[in-house]
PDB file of C-alpha atoms in Angstrom:
ATOM      1  CA  MET A   1      72.607-210.968  80.933  1.00 79.00           C
ATOM      2  CA  PRO A   2      69.972-212.917  80.936  1.00 88.00           C
ATOM      3  CA  ARG A   3      66.570-211.464  82.437  1.00 93.00           C
ATOM      4  CA  ILE A   4      65.561-214.095  84.957  1.00 92.00           C
ATOM      5  CA  LEU A   5      61.704-213.431  86.762  1.00 93.00           C
ATOM      6  CA  THR A   6      59.730-216.053  89.187  1.00 89.00           C
ATOM      7  CA  GLY A   7      56.495-215.263  91.201  1.00 89.00           C
ATOM      8  CA  ILE A   8      55.109-216.662  94.583  1.00 86.00           C
ATOM      9  CA  THR A   9      51.197-216.298  95.027  1.00 88.00           C
ATOM     10  CA  PRO A  10      50.395-214.985  98.807  1.00 90.00           C
ATOM     11  CA  SER A  11      47.649-217.417  99.402  1.00 80.00           C
ATOM     12  CA  GLY A  12      49.341-218.805 102.826  1.00 79.00           C
ATOM     13  CA  THR A  13      52.363-219.281 104.869  1.00 85.00           C
ATOM     14  CA  LEU A  14      55.517-220.139 102.851  1.00 89.00           C
ATOM     15  CA  HIS A  15      57.172-223.874 103.463  1.00 94.00           C
ATOM     16  CA  ILE A  16      60.512-225.392 102.987  1.00 95.00           C
ATOM     17  CA  GLY A  17      59.168-226.651  99.932  1.00 90.00           C
ATOM     18  CA  ASN A  18      58.600-223.017  98.785  1.00 87.00           C
ATOM     19  CA  TYR A  19      62.239-222.586 100.005  1.00 91.00           C
ATOM     20  CA  PHE A  20      64.159-225.080  98.297  1.00 89.00           C
ATOM     21  CA  GLY A  21      62.016-225.550  95.129  1.00 80.00           C
ATOM     22  CA  ALA A  22      61.344-222.194  94.311  1.00 80.00           C
ATOM     23  CA  MET A  23      62.987-219.350  96.552  1.00 86.00           C
ATOM     24  CA  ARG A  24      66.643-220.819  97.132  1.00 87.00           C
ATOM     25  CA  PRO A  25      67.395-221.678  93.562  1.00 81.00           C
ATOM     26  CA  ALA A  26      65.557-218.181  92.001  1.00 82.00           C
ATOM     27  CA  ILE A  27      67.669-216.383  95.156  1.00 89.00           C
ATOM     28  CA  GLU A  28      71.009-217.887  93.829  1.00 88.00           C
ATOM     29  CA  LEU A  29      69.723-216.434  90.493  1.00 86.00           C
ATOM     30  CA  GLN A  30      70.823-213.024  91.424  1.00 89.00           C
ATOM     31  CA  ALA A  31      74.574-212.662  91.223  1.00 86.00           C
ATOM     32  CA  GLY A  32      74.153-214.305  87.174  1.00 81.00           C
ATOM     33  CA  GLY A  33      71.451-212.400  85.936  1.00 74.00           C
ATOM     34  CA  ASP A  34      69.084-209.338  85.426  1.00 91.00           C
ATOM     35  CA  ALA A  35      66.593-211.550  88.726  1.00 94.00           C
ATOM     36  CA  TYR A  36      62.641-210.133  88.783  1.00 96.00           C
ATOM     37  CA  TYR A  37      60.848-211.279  91.363  1.00 96.00           C
ATOM     38  CA  PHE A  38      56.888-210.468  92.392  1.00 97.00           C
ATOM     39  CA  ILE A  39      54.375-211.582  94.846  1.00 97.00           C
ATOM     40  CA  ALA A  40      51.609-212.585  93.178  1.00 96.00           C
ATOM     41  CA  ASP A  41      48.211-211.340  94.431  1.00 96.00           C
ATOM     42  CA  TYR A  42      46.163-211.152  91.346  1.00 96.00           C
ATOM     43  CA  HIS A  43      46.707-215.159  91.455  1.00 93.00           C
ATOM     44  CA  SER A  44      45.701-215.857  94.547  1.00 92.00           C
ATOM     45  CA  MET A  45      42.445-214.521  93.923  1.00 92.00           C
ATOM     46  CA  THR A  46      41.225-217.660  92.372  1.00 87.00           C
ATOM     47  CA  ALA A  47      41.168-219.721  95.916  1.00 83.00           C
ATOM     48  CA  LEU A  48      41.619-216.543  98.672  1.00 88.00           C
ATOM     49  CA  THR A  49      38.461-213.804  99.029  1.00 91.00           C
ATOM     50  CA  ASP A  50      39.222-212.684 102.584  1.00 95.00           C
ATOM     51  CA  ALA A  51      40.910-209.151 101.652  1.00 96.00           C
ATOM     52  CA  LYS A  52      42.836-208.525 105.256  1.00 96.00           C
ATOM     53  CA  GLU A  53      44.245-211.884 104.541  1.00 95.00           C
ATOM     54  CA  ARG A  54      46.087-211.331 101.039  1.00 96.00           C
ATOM     55  CA  LEU A  55      46.977-208.454 102.735  1.00 95.00           C
ATOM     56  CA  ALA A  56      48.588-210.481 105.712  1.00 95.00           C
ATOM     57  CA  TYR A  57      49.878-212.636 103.786  1.00 94.00           C
ATOM     58  CA  THR A  58      50.731-210.251 100.964  1.00 95.00           C
ATOM     59  CA  ARG A  59      53.190-208.833 103.521  1.00 95.00           C
ATOM     60  CA  GLY A  60      54.508-211.375 105.311  1.00 95.00           C
ATOM     61  CA  ILE A  61      56.139-213.308 102.100  1.00 94.00           C
ATOM     62  CA  ALA A  62      57.955-209.760 101.299  1.00 96.00           C
ATOM     63  CA  LEU A  63      59.514-210.229 104.975  1.00 96.00           C
ATOM     64  CA  ASP A  64      60.185-213.913 103.430  1.00 96.00           C
ATOM     65  CA  TRP A  65      61.734-213.507 100.617  1.00 96.00           C
ATOM     66  CA  LEU A  66      63.664-210.539 101.990  1.00 97.00           C
ATOM     67  CA  ALA A  67      64.740-212.262 105.131  1.00 97.00           C
ATOM     68  CA  CYS A  68      65.884-215.414 102.996  1.00 96.00           C
ATOM     69  CA  GLY A  69      68.247-213.523 100.873  1.00 96.00           C
ATOM     70  CA  LEU A  70      66.543-211.193  98.004  1.00 95.00           C
ATOM     71  CA  ASP A  71      68.935-208.148  97.500  1.00 95.00           C
ATOM     72  CA  PRO A  72      67.153-205.530  96.568  1.00 95.00           C
ATOM     73  CA  ALA A  73      70.437-203.817  95.081  1.00 93.00           C
ATOM     74  CA  LYS A  74      70.678-207.266  92.909  1.00 93.00           C
ATOM     75  CA  SER A  75      66.942-207.439  91.680  1.00 95.00           C
ATOM     76  CA  VAL A  76      63.694-206.055  90.883  1.00 97.00           C
ATOM     77  CA  PHE A  77      60.952-207.292  93.823  1.00 97.00           C
ATOM     78  CA  TRP A  78      57.278-205.556  93.236  1.00 98.00           C
ATOM     79  CA  ARG A  79      53.871-206.729  93.816  1.00 98.00           C
ATOM     80  CA  GLN A  80      52.053-207.760  91.309  1.00 98.00           C
ATOM     81  CA  SER A  81      48.615-205.736  91.574  1.00 97.00           C
ATOM     82  CA  ASP A  82      51.318-202.673  91.297  1.00 98.00           C
ATOM     83  CA  VAL A  83      51.731-203.436  87.574  1.00 98.00           C
ATOM     84  CA  PRO A  84      48.295-203.659  86.532  1.00 95.00           C
ATOM     85  CA  GLU A  85      49.954-203.940  83.119  1.00 97.00           C
ATOM     86  CA  VAL A  86      49.795-207.299  83.699  1.00 98.00           C
ATOM     87  CA  CYS A  87      46.152-207.455  83.478  1.00 97.00           C
ATOM     88  CA  GLU A  88      45.768-205.611  79.683  1.00 97.00           C
ATOM     89  CA  LEU A  89      48.311-208.401  78.032  1.00 98.00           C
ATOM     90  CA  MET A  90      46.481-211.424  79.549  1.00 98.00           C
ATOM     91  CA  TRP A  91      43.600-210.571  77.824  1.00 97.00           C
ATOM     92  CA  LEU A  92      45.587-209.815  74.641  1.00 98.00           C
ATOM     93  CA  ILE A  93      47.093-213.056  74.531  1.00 98.00           C
ATOM     94  CA  GLY A  94      44.413-215.214  75.748  1.00 97.00           C
ATOM     95  CA  SER A  95      42.673-214.093  72.922  1.00 97.00           C
ATOM     96  CA  LEU A  96      44.234-216.172  70.838  1.00 97.00           C
ATOM     97  CA  THR A  97      44.464-218.916  73.580  1.00 96.00           C
ATOM     98  CA  PRO A  98      43.129-222.071  71.982  1.00 94.00           C
ATOM     99  CA  MET A  99      40.885-223.351  74.799  1.00 92.00           C
ATOM    100  CA  GLY A 100      42.044-226.914  74.258  1.00 90.00           C
ATOM    101  CA  LEU A 101      45.720-225.502  75.160  1.00 89.00           C
ATOM    102  CA  LEU A 102      43.542-224.555  78.840  1.00 89.00           C
ATOM    103  CA  GLU A 103      41.945-227.626  79.119  1.00 87.00           C
ATOM    104  CA  ARG A 104      44.654-229.576  79.185  1.00 87.00           C
ATOM    105  CA  ALA A 105      46.440-227.442  82.038  1.00 83.00           C
ATOM    106  CA  HIS A 106      47.403-230.921  84.885  1.00 80.00           C
ATOM    107  CA  SER A 107      47.066-228.189  87.760  1.00 78.00           C
ATOM    108  CA  TYR A 108      43.608-227.543  86.633  1.00 78.00           C
ATOM    109  CA  LYS A 109      42.352-230.745  86.587  1.00 80.00           C
ATOM    110  CA  ASP A 110      44.137-232.136  89.715  1.00 78.00           C
ATOM    111  CA  LYS A 111      42.645-229.219  91.723  1.00 78.00           C
ATOM    112  CA  THR A 112      39.236-229.503  90.740  1.00 78.00           C
ATOM    113  CA  ALA A 113      39.095-233.073  91.044  1.00 78.00           C
ATOM    114  CA  LYS A 114      39.937-232.476  94.628  1.00 78.00           C
ATOM    115  CA  GLY A 115      36.834-230.895  94.820  1.00 76.00           C
ATOM    116  CA  ILE A 116      38.528-227.247  94.653  1.00 77.00           C
ATOM    117  CA  SER A 117      35.283-224.775  92.855  1.00 78.00           C
ATOM    118  CA  PRO A 118      36.720-223.952  89.501  1.00 81.00           C
ATOM    119  CA  ASN A 119      36.240-220.514  88.018  1.00 85.00           C
ATOM    120  CA  PHE A 120      37.363-218.844  84.892  1.00 91.00           C
ATOM    121  CA  GLY A 121      40.348-217.697  87.287  1.00 87.00           C
ATOM    122  CA  LEU A 122      41.737-220.904  88.447  1.00 86.00           C
ATOM    123  CA  PHE A 123      40.992-222.128  84.308  1.00 90.00           C
ATOM    124  CA  ALA A 124      43.279-218.716  82.824  1.00 92.00           C
ATOM    125  CA  TYR A 125      45.908-219.380  85.241  1.00 91.00           C
ATOM    126  CA  PRO A 126      48.247-220.296  82.749  1.00 93.00           C
ATOM    127  CA  VAL A 127      46.979-217.247  80.612  1.00 96.00           C
ATOM    128  CA  LEU A 128      48.097-214.771  83.281  1.00 96.00           C
ATOM    129  CA  MET A 129      51.083-216.467  84.195  1.00 95.00           C
ATOM    130  CA  ALA A 130      52.236-216.525  80.248  1.00 96.00           C
ATOM    131  CA  ALA A 131      51.261-212.246  80.639  1.00 98.00           C
ATOM    132  CA  ASP A 132      53.652-212.182  83.979  1.00 97.00           C
ATOM    133  CA  ILE A 133      56.445-213.656  82.213  1.00 97.00           C
ATOM    134  CA  LEU A 134      56.255-212.299  78.859  1.00 98.00           C
ATOM    135  CA  LEU A 135      55.401-208.832  79.938  1.00 98.00           C
ATOM    136  CA  PHE A 136      59.234-208.461  81.256  1.00 98.00           C
ATOM    137  CA  ASP A 137      61.154-209.718  78.462  1.00 97.00           C
ATOM    138  CA  THR A 138      62.267-212.859  80.463  1.00 96.00           C
ATOM    139  CA  ASN A 139      64.724-214.587  79.084  1.00 94.00           C
ATOM    140  CA  VAL A 140      64.894-217.458  82.067  1.00 90.00           C
ATOM    141  CA  VAL A 141      62.102-218.733  84.485  1.00 89.00           C
ATOM    142  CA  PRO A 142      62.948-221.415  87.460  1.00 81.00           C
ATOM    143  CA  VAL A 143      60.082-223.466  88.009  1.00 76.00           C
ATOM    144  CA  GLY A 144      59.786-226.616  89.879  1.00 68.00           C
ATOM    145  CA  LYS A 145      58.384-229.642  87.767  1.00 70.00           C
ATOM    146  CA  ASP A 146      54.474-229.250  88.438  1.00 70.00           C
ATOM    147  CA  GLN A 147      54.843-225.973  86.453  1.00 76.00           C
ATOM    148  CA  LYS A 148      57.185-227.113  83.561  1.00 81.00           C
ATOM    149  CA  GLN A 149      53.629-227.515  81.788  1.00 84.00           C
ATOM    150  CA  HIS A 150      52.640-224.071  82.249  1.00 84.00           C
ATOM    151  CA  LEU A 151      55.907-222.874  81.067  1.00 90.00           C
ATOM    152  CA  GLU A 152      55.483-224.629  78.148  1.00 93.00           C
ATOM    153  CA  MET A 153      52.217-223.559  77.366  1.00 93.00           C
ATOM    154  CA  THR A 154      53.742-219.382  78.167  1.00 95.00           C
ATOM    155  CA  ARG A 155      56.725-220.632  75.084  1.00 96.00           C
ATOM    156  CA  ASP A 156      53.252-221.307  73.022  1.00 96.00           C
ATOM    157  CA  ILE A 157      51.348-218.434  73.435  1.00 97.00           C
ATOM    158  CA  ALA A 158      54.522-216.159  72.896  1.00 97.00           C
ATOM    159  CA  ILE A 159      55.021-218.458  69.591  1.00 97.00           C
ATOM    160  CA  LYS A 160      51.347-217.797  68.552  1.00 97.00           C
ATOM    161  CA  PHE A 161      51.509-214.458  69.728  1.00 98.00           C
ATOM    162  CA  ASN A 162      54.411-213.424  67.466  1.00 98.00           C
ATOM    163  CA  GLN A 163      53.391-215.461  64.192  1.00 98.00           C
ATOM    164  CA  THR A 164      50.085-213.118  64.290  1.00 98.00           C
ATOM    165  CA  TYR A 165      51.049-210.308  64.879  1.00 98.00           C
ATOM    166  CA  GLY A 166      55.248-210.153  64.453  1.00 97.00           C
ATOM    167  CA  ASP A 167      58.155-209.818  66.325  1.00 97.00           C
ATOM    168  CA  THR A 168      57.107-209.396  70.113  1.00 98.00           C
ATOM    169  CA  PHE A 169      57.785-211.312  72.717  1.00 98.00           C
ATOM    170  CA  VAL A 170      61.197-213.012  73.834  1.00 97.00           C
ATOM    171  CA  VAL A 171      60.185-216.595  73.963  1.00 97.00           C
ATOM    172  CA  PRO A 172      61.137-217.530  77.716  1.00 96.00           C
ATOM    173  CA  GLU A 173      63.328-220.555  78.611  1.00 93.00           C
ATOM    174  CA  GLU A 174      62.550-223.015  81.900  1.00 87.00           C
ATOM    175  CA  LYS A 175      64.833-224.002  84.526  1.00 82.00           C
ATOM    176  CA  ILE A 176      64.482-226.481  86.597  1.00 76.00           C
ATOM    177  CA  ALA A 177      66.684-227.619  89.610  1.00 65.00           C
ATOM    178  CA  GLU A 178      66.420-231.147  89.137  1.00 67.00           C
ATOM    179  CA  ASP A 179      67.012-232.157  93.180  1.00 60.00           C
ATOM    180  CA  VAL A 180      64.689-230.074  94.538  1.00 59.00           C
ATOM    181  CA  ALA A 181      61.997-229.974  92.590  1.00 57.00           C
ATOM    182  CA  VAL A 182      59.702-231.360  94.701  1.00 76.00           C
ATOM    183  CA  ILE A 183      60.090-231.526  98.075  1.00 88.00           C
ATOM    184  CA  PRO A 184      58.391-234.155 100.275  1.00 93.00           C
ATOM    185  CA  GLY A 185      55.553-232.886 102.250  1.00 94.00           C
ATOM    186  CA  LEU A 186      54.546-234.476 106.050  1.00 94.00           C
ATOM    187  CA  ASP A 187      52.140-236.634 104.532  1.00 93.00           C
ATOM    188  CA  GLY A 188      54.873-237.944 102.019  1.00 91.00           C
ATOM    189  CA  GLN A 189      52.891-236.115  99.255  1.00 91.00           C
ATOM    190  CA  LYS A 190      54.302-233.017  97.572  1.00 88.00           C
ATOM    191  CA  MET A 191      54.774-230.584 100.403  1.00 91.00           C
ATOM    192  CA  SER A 192      51.700-227.813  99.603  1.00 86.00           C
ATOM    193  CA  LYS A 193      49.321-225.533 101.415  1.00 79.00           C
ATOM    194  CA  SER A 194      46.758-227.075  99.632  1.00 77.00           C
ATOM    195  CA  TYR A 195      47.516-230.599 101.470  1.00 85.00           C
ATOM    196  CA  GLY A 196      47.853-229.126 104.756  1.00 88.00           C
ATOM    197  CA  ASN A 197      51.322-231.266 105.401  1.00 94.00           C
ATOM    198  CA  THR A 198      54.095-228.513 105.327  1.00 94.00           C
ATOM    199  CA  VAL A 199      56.804-227.526 107.738  1.00 96.00           C
ATOM    200  CA  GLU A 200      56.619-223.492 107.688  1.00 95.00           C
ATOM    201  CA  ILE A 201      60.187-221.555 107.268  1.00 96.00           C
ATOM    202  CA  PHE A 202      58.882-219.229 110.017  1.00 94.00           C
ATOM    203  CA  GLY A 203      56.457-220.025 112.679  1.00 89.00           C
ATOM    204  CA  ASP A 204      56.519-221.152 116.824  1.00 94.00           C
ATOM    205  CA  GLU A 205      59.296-223.585 117.856  1.00 96.00           C
ATOM    206  CA  LYS A 206      56.930-225.436 119.789  1.00 97.00           C
ATOM    207  CA  ALA A 207      54.364-226.105 117.224  1.00 96.00           C
ATOM    208  CA  LEU A 208      56.879-226.790 114.677  1.00 96.00           C
ATOM    209  CA  ARG A 209      58.573-229.464 116.699  1.00 97.00           C
ATOM    210  CA  LYS A 210      54.937-231.020 117.186  1.00 96.00           C
ATOM    211  CA  LYS A 211      54.586-231.323 113.610  1.00 96.00           C
ATOM    212  CA  ILE A 212      58.313-232.598 112.765  1.00 97.00           C
ATOM    213  CA  MET A 213      58.148-235.422 115.739  1.00 97.00           C
ATOM    214  CA  GLY A 214      54.579-236.233 114.807  1.00 95.00           C
ATOM    215  CA  ILE A 215      55.444-237.902 111.519  1.00 95.00           C
ATOM    216  CA  VAL A 216      54.172-241.413 111.009  1.00 93.00           C
ATOM    217  CA  MET A 217      57.033-244.329 109.983  1.00 94.00           C
ATOM    218  CA  ASP A 218      56.181-247.921 110.314  1.00 94.00           C
ATOM    219  CA  SER A 219      56.183-250.318 113.289  1.00 94.00           C
ATOM    220  CA  ARG A 220      59.808-251.234 112.626  1.00 95.00           C
ATOM    221  CA  THR A 221      62.228-251.414 116.115  1.00 95.00           C
ATOM    222  CA  PRO A 222      64.973-249.370 116.189  1.00 95.00           C
ATOM    223  CA  ALA A 223      67.291-252.662 116.039  1.00 95.00           C
ATOM    224  CA  GLU A 224      65.720-253.812 112.808  1.00 95.00           C
ATOM    225  CA  PRO A 225      68.047-252.892 109.833  1.00 95.00           C
ATOM    226  CA  LYS A 226      66.048-250.669 107.019  1.00 96.00           C
ATOM    227  CA  PRO A 227      67.422-251.300 103.990  1.00 96.00           C
ATOM    228  CA  ASP A 228      64.897-248.925 102.083  1.00 96.00           C
ATOM    229  CA  ALA A 229      66.656-246.343 104.207  1.00 95.00           C
ATOM    230  CA  GLU A 230      66.801-243.505 101.509  1.00 95.00           C
ATOM    231  CA  LYS A 231      63.260-243.403 101.075  1.00 95.00           C
ATOM    232  CA  ASN A 232      62.342-242.394 104.881  1.00 96.00           C
ATOM    233  CA  LEU A 233      60.445-239.373 104.821  1.00 96.00           C
ATOM    234  CA  ALA A 234      62.905-238.150 107.375  1.00 97.00           C
ATOM    235  CA  ILE A 235      65.380-238.892 105.452  1.00 97.00           C
ATOM    236  CA  GLN A 236      64.449-237.407 102.077  1.00 95.00           C
ATOM    237  CA  LEU A 237      64.127-233.680 104.317  1.00 96.00           C
ATOM    238  CA  LEU A 238      66.780-234.199 106.331  1.00 96.00           C
ATOM    239  CA  LYS A 239      69.240-233.881 103.123  1.00 95.00           C
ATOM    240  CA  HIS A 240      68.033-230.490 102.663  1.00 94.00           C
ATOM    241  CA  VAL A 241      69.301-228.767 105.822  1.00 96.00           C
ATOM    242  CA  ALA A 242      71.996-230.796 107.066  1.00 97.00           C
ATOM    243  CA  PRO A 243      75.295-231.157 106.326  1.00 97.00           C
ATOM    244  CA  ALA A 244      76.059-233.648 104.052  1.00 96.00           C
ATOM    245  CA  ASP A 245      77.840-235.958 106.045  1.00 97.00           C
ATOM    246  CA  VAL A 246      75.247-235.696 108.760  1.00 97.00           C
ATOM    247  CA  SER A 247      72.415-236.785 106.784  1.00 97.00           C
ATOM    248  CA  ALA A 248      74.616-239.497 105.128  1.00 97.00           C
ATOM    249  CA  ASP A 249      75.623-240.648 108.897  1.00 97.00           C
ATOM    250  CA  LEU A 250      72.307-241.471 109.737  1.00 97.00           C
ATOM    251  CA  GLU A 251      70.583-242.637 106.625  1.00 97.00           C
ATOM    252  CA  ALA A 252      73.656-245.201 107.412  1.00 97.00           C
ATOM    253  CA  ARG A 253      72.515-245.699 110.776  1.00 97.00           C
ATOM    254  CA  LEU A 254      69.187-246.435 109.836  1.00 96.00           C
ATOM    255  CA  ARG A 255      70.180-248.654 107.341  1.00 96.00           C
ATOM    256  CA  ALA A 256      72.424-250.986 109.707  1.00 96.00           C
ATOM    257  CA  GLY A 257      69.780-251.020 112.705  1.00 95.00           C
ATOM    258  CA  GLY A 258      70.462-249.452 115.973  1.00 94.00           C
ATOM    259  CA  LEU A 259      68.290-245.967 115.387  1.00 96.00           C
ATOM    260  CA  GLY A 260      65.278-245.314 116.407  1.00 96.00           C
ATOM    261  CA  TYR A 261      62.581-243.281 114.277  1.00 97.00           C
ATOM    262  CA  GLY A 262      62.610-240.726 117.529  1.00 96.00           C
ATOM    263  CA  ASP A 263      65.837-239.815 117.683  1.00 97.00           C
ATOM    264  CA  LEU A 264      65.785-239.440 113.853  1.00 97.00           C
ATOM    265  CA  LYS A 265      63.259-236.602 113.593  1.00 98.00           C
ATOM    266  CA  LYS A 266      64.601-235.022 116.786  1.00 98.00           C
ATOM    267  CA  ALA A 267      67.852-234.325 114.769  1.00 98.00           C
ATOM    268  CA  LEU A 268      65.782-233.351 111.914  1.00 98.00           C
ATOM    269  CA  PHE A 269      64.062-230.632 113.872  1.00 98.00           C
ATOM    270  CA  GLU A 270      67.254-229.189 115.408  1.00 98.00           C
ATOM    271  CA  HIS A 271      68.686-229.430 111.556  1.00 98.00           C
ATOM    272  CA  TYR A 272      65.799-227.583 110.206  1.00 98.00           C
ATOM    273  CA  TRP A 273      65.722-225.200 112.807  1.00 98.00           C
ATOM    274  CA  ASN A 274      69.294-224.239 113.223  1.00 98.00           C
ATOM    275  CA  TYR A 275      69.402-224.009 109.246  1.00 98.00           C
ATOM    276  CA  PHE A 276      66.465-221.175 109.130  1.00 97.00           C
ATOM    277  CA  ALA A 277      68.013-219.712 112.348  1.00 97.00           C
ATOM    278  CA  PRO A 278      70.069-216.650 110.265  1.00 97.00           C
ATOM    279  CA  TYR A 279      66.776-215.895 108.297  1.00 97.00           C
ATOM    280  CA  ARG A 280      64.280-215.948 111.739  1.00 97.00           C
ATOM    281  CA  ALA A 281      66.706-212.902 112.865  1.00 97.00           C
ATOM    282  CA  LYS A 282      66.732-211.011 109.498  1.00 97.00           C
ATOM    283  CA  ARG A 283      63.025-211.243 109.657  1.00 97.00           C
ATOM    284  CA  ALA A 284      62.337-209.975 112.989  1.00 97.00           C
ATOM    285  CA  GLU A 285      64.807-207.261 112.312  1.00 97.00           C
ATOM    286  CA  LEU A 286      62.765-206.744 109.276  1.00 97.00           C
ATOM    287  CA  ALA A 287      59.490-206.659 110.713  1.00 96.00           C
ATOM    288  CA  ALA A 288      60.546-203.616 112.942  1.00 96.00           C
ATOM    289  CA  ASN A 289      60.954-201.866 110.301  1.00 94.00           C
ATOM    290  CA  PHE A 290      57.981-201.895 107.814  1.00 92.00           C
ATOM    291  CA  ASP A 291      58.893-198.557 105.971  1.00 95.00           C
ATOM    292  CA  TYR A 292      61.794-200.026 104.264  1.00 96.00           C
ATOM    293  CA  VAL A 293      59.804-202.815 103.188  1.00 96.00           C
ATOM    294  CA  ASP A 294      57.356-200.949 101.553  1.00 96.00           C
ATOM    295  CA  LYS A 295      59.820-198.370  99.893  1.00 97.00           C
ATOM    296  CA  VAL A 296      61.475-202.017  98.661  1.00 98.00           C
ATOM    297  CA  LEU A 297      58.073-202.491  97.126  1.00 98.00           C
ATOM    298  CA  ARG A 298      57.491-199.110  95.891  1.00 97.00           C
ATOM    299  CA  ASP A 299      60.904-198.801  94.564  1.00 98.00           C
ATOM    300  CA  GLY A 300      60.599-202.306  92.777  1.00 98.00           C
ATOM    301  CA  ALA A 301      57.085-201.795  90.927  1.00 98.00           C
ATOM    302  CA  GLU A 302      58.520-198.260  89.673  1.00 98.00           C
ATOM    303  CA  ARG A 303      61.041-200.203  87.863  1.00 97.00           C
ATOM    304  CA  ALA A 304      58.978-202.947  86.715  1.00 98.00           C
ATOM    305  CA  ARG A 305      56.481-200.834  84.884  1.00 98.00           C
ATOM    306  CA  ALA A 306      58.848-199.004  83.319  1.00 97.00           C
ATOM    307  CA  VAL A 307      59.775-202.304  81.279  1.00 97.00           C
ATOM    308  CA  ALA A 308      56.181-203.557  81.678  1.00 98.00           C
ATOM    309  CA  THR A 309      55.083-200.145  80.013  1.00 97.00           C
ATOM    310  CA  ASN A 310      57.619-200.661  77.158  1.00 97.00           C
ATOM    311  CA  VAL A 311      56.381-203.963  76.030  1.00 98.00           C
ATOM    312  CA  MET A 312      52.627-202.929  76.463  1.00 97.00           C
ATOM    313  CA  SER A 313      53.466-200.266  74.100  1.00 97.00           C
ATOM    314  CA  ARG A 314      54.941-202.684  71.474  1.00 97.00           C
ATOM    315  CA  ALA A 315      52.495-205.155  72.300  1.00 98.00           C
ATOM    316  CA  ARG A 316      49.012-202.811  71.223  1.00 97.00           C
ATOM    317  CA  LYS A 317      50.975-201.242  68.536  1.00 97.00           C
ATOM    318  CA  ASN A 318      51.701-204.896  66.958  1.00 97.00           C
ATOM    319  CA  CYS A 319      47.577-205.679  67.417  1.00 96.00           C
ATOM    320  CA  GLY A 320      46.826-202.577  65.641  1.00 97.00           C
ATOM    321  CA  LEU A 321      45.512-200.361  69.233  1.00 95.00           C
ATOM    322  CA  ARG A 322      46.549-196.967  70.086  1.00 76.00           C
TER     323      ARG A 322
END
């Protein structure tokens, strides 16, 4: 049975890009493998310096994942900082990681180009990500296209370590859901907290309706045919939250002419709101019983740490550390 691992950083409120691009594919894999999921609070430190915000986001992400279908009976779910072995492993593998490999990281170059202040944590992010993966003998990592390079770097790091110190780490494989790997945001770019173009999974109904109704369209009138209807942002988002026949019908109506953009955006909001309705109910139930959520994370950390301890013991021995 393959071991699956994925994590998400508590640096903001989760959005539907997170859900369709990472959460849902990962949660669906619970049934077919040994699933390990963690809240990457160490990773959040490269951008978030408010301790109270980090704790609040961590709590929110725990609620979100459990509400969206993560099952503690079928998976291991923990907070990254509850398994500190990951920091020791980062040093072991980082000592062999070439600077040139890290300098080629697209994510680092993109973020600094957008004005984010460079720091060691941001630069070394791929090494910590590699430690997250290698510490648990992971076989499969569900990733979006934007993380594909980081997974390839993890493989390079594992292979170099194994060649240097002997067979130590499982070399993981990627799993990318091609049809949902990149979810567009409200401005047409990739949906991201960094760009402020997100639609949250959970949030205030009035505010979210306003966001969706505020999507900017072109100046064509409702009566004009839209031969490029498949490129319409609302149509692209609708395909994720509406039944296939509904989204196909609306796309056909837009292409033929006669469907106004306002009506299209109203339909998008209603289908989005209804899609996540069961998850909102589950989240409210969990929020009223956070002792249970804390217990899930504690139990998950205990199970994760049992694996991490064995892997670290093997890695330290192979390195000549005692």
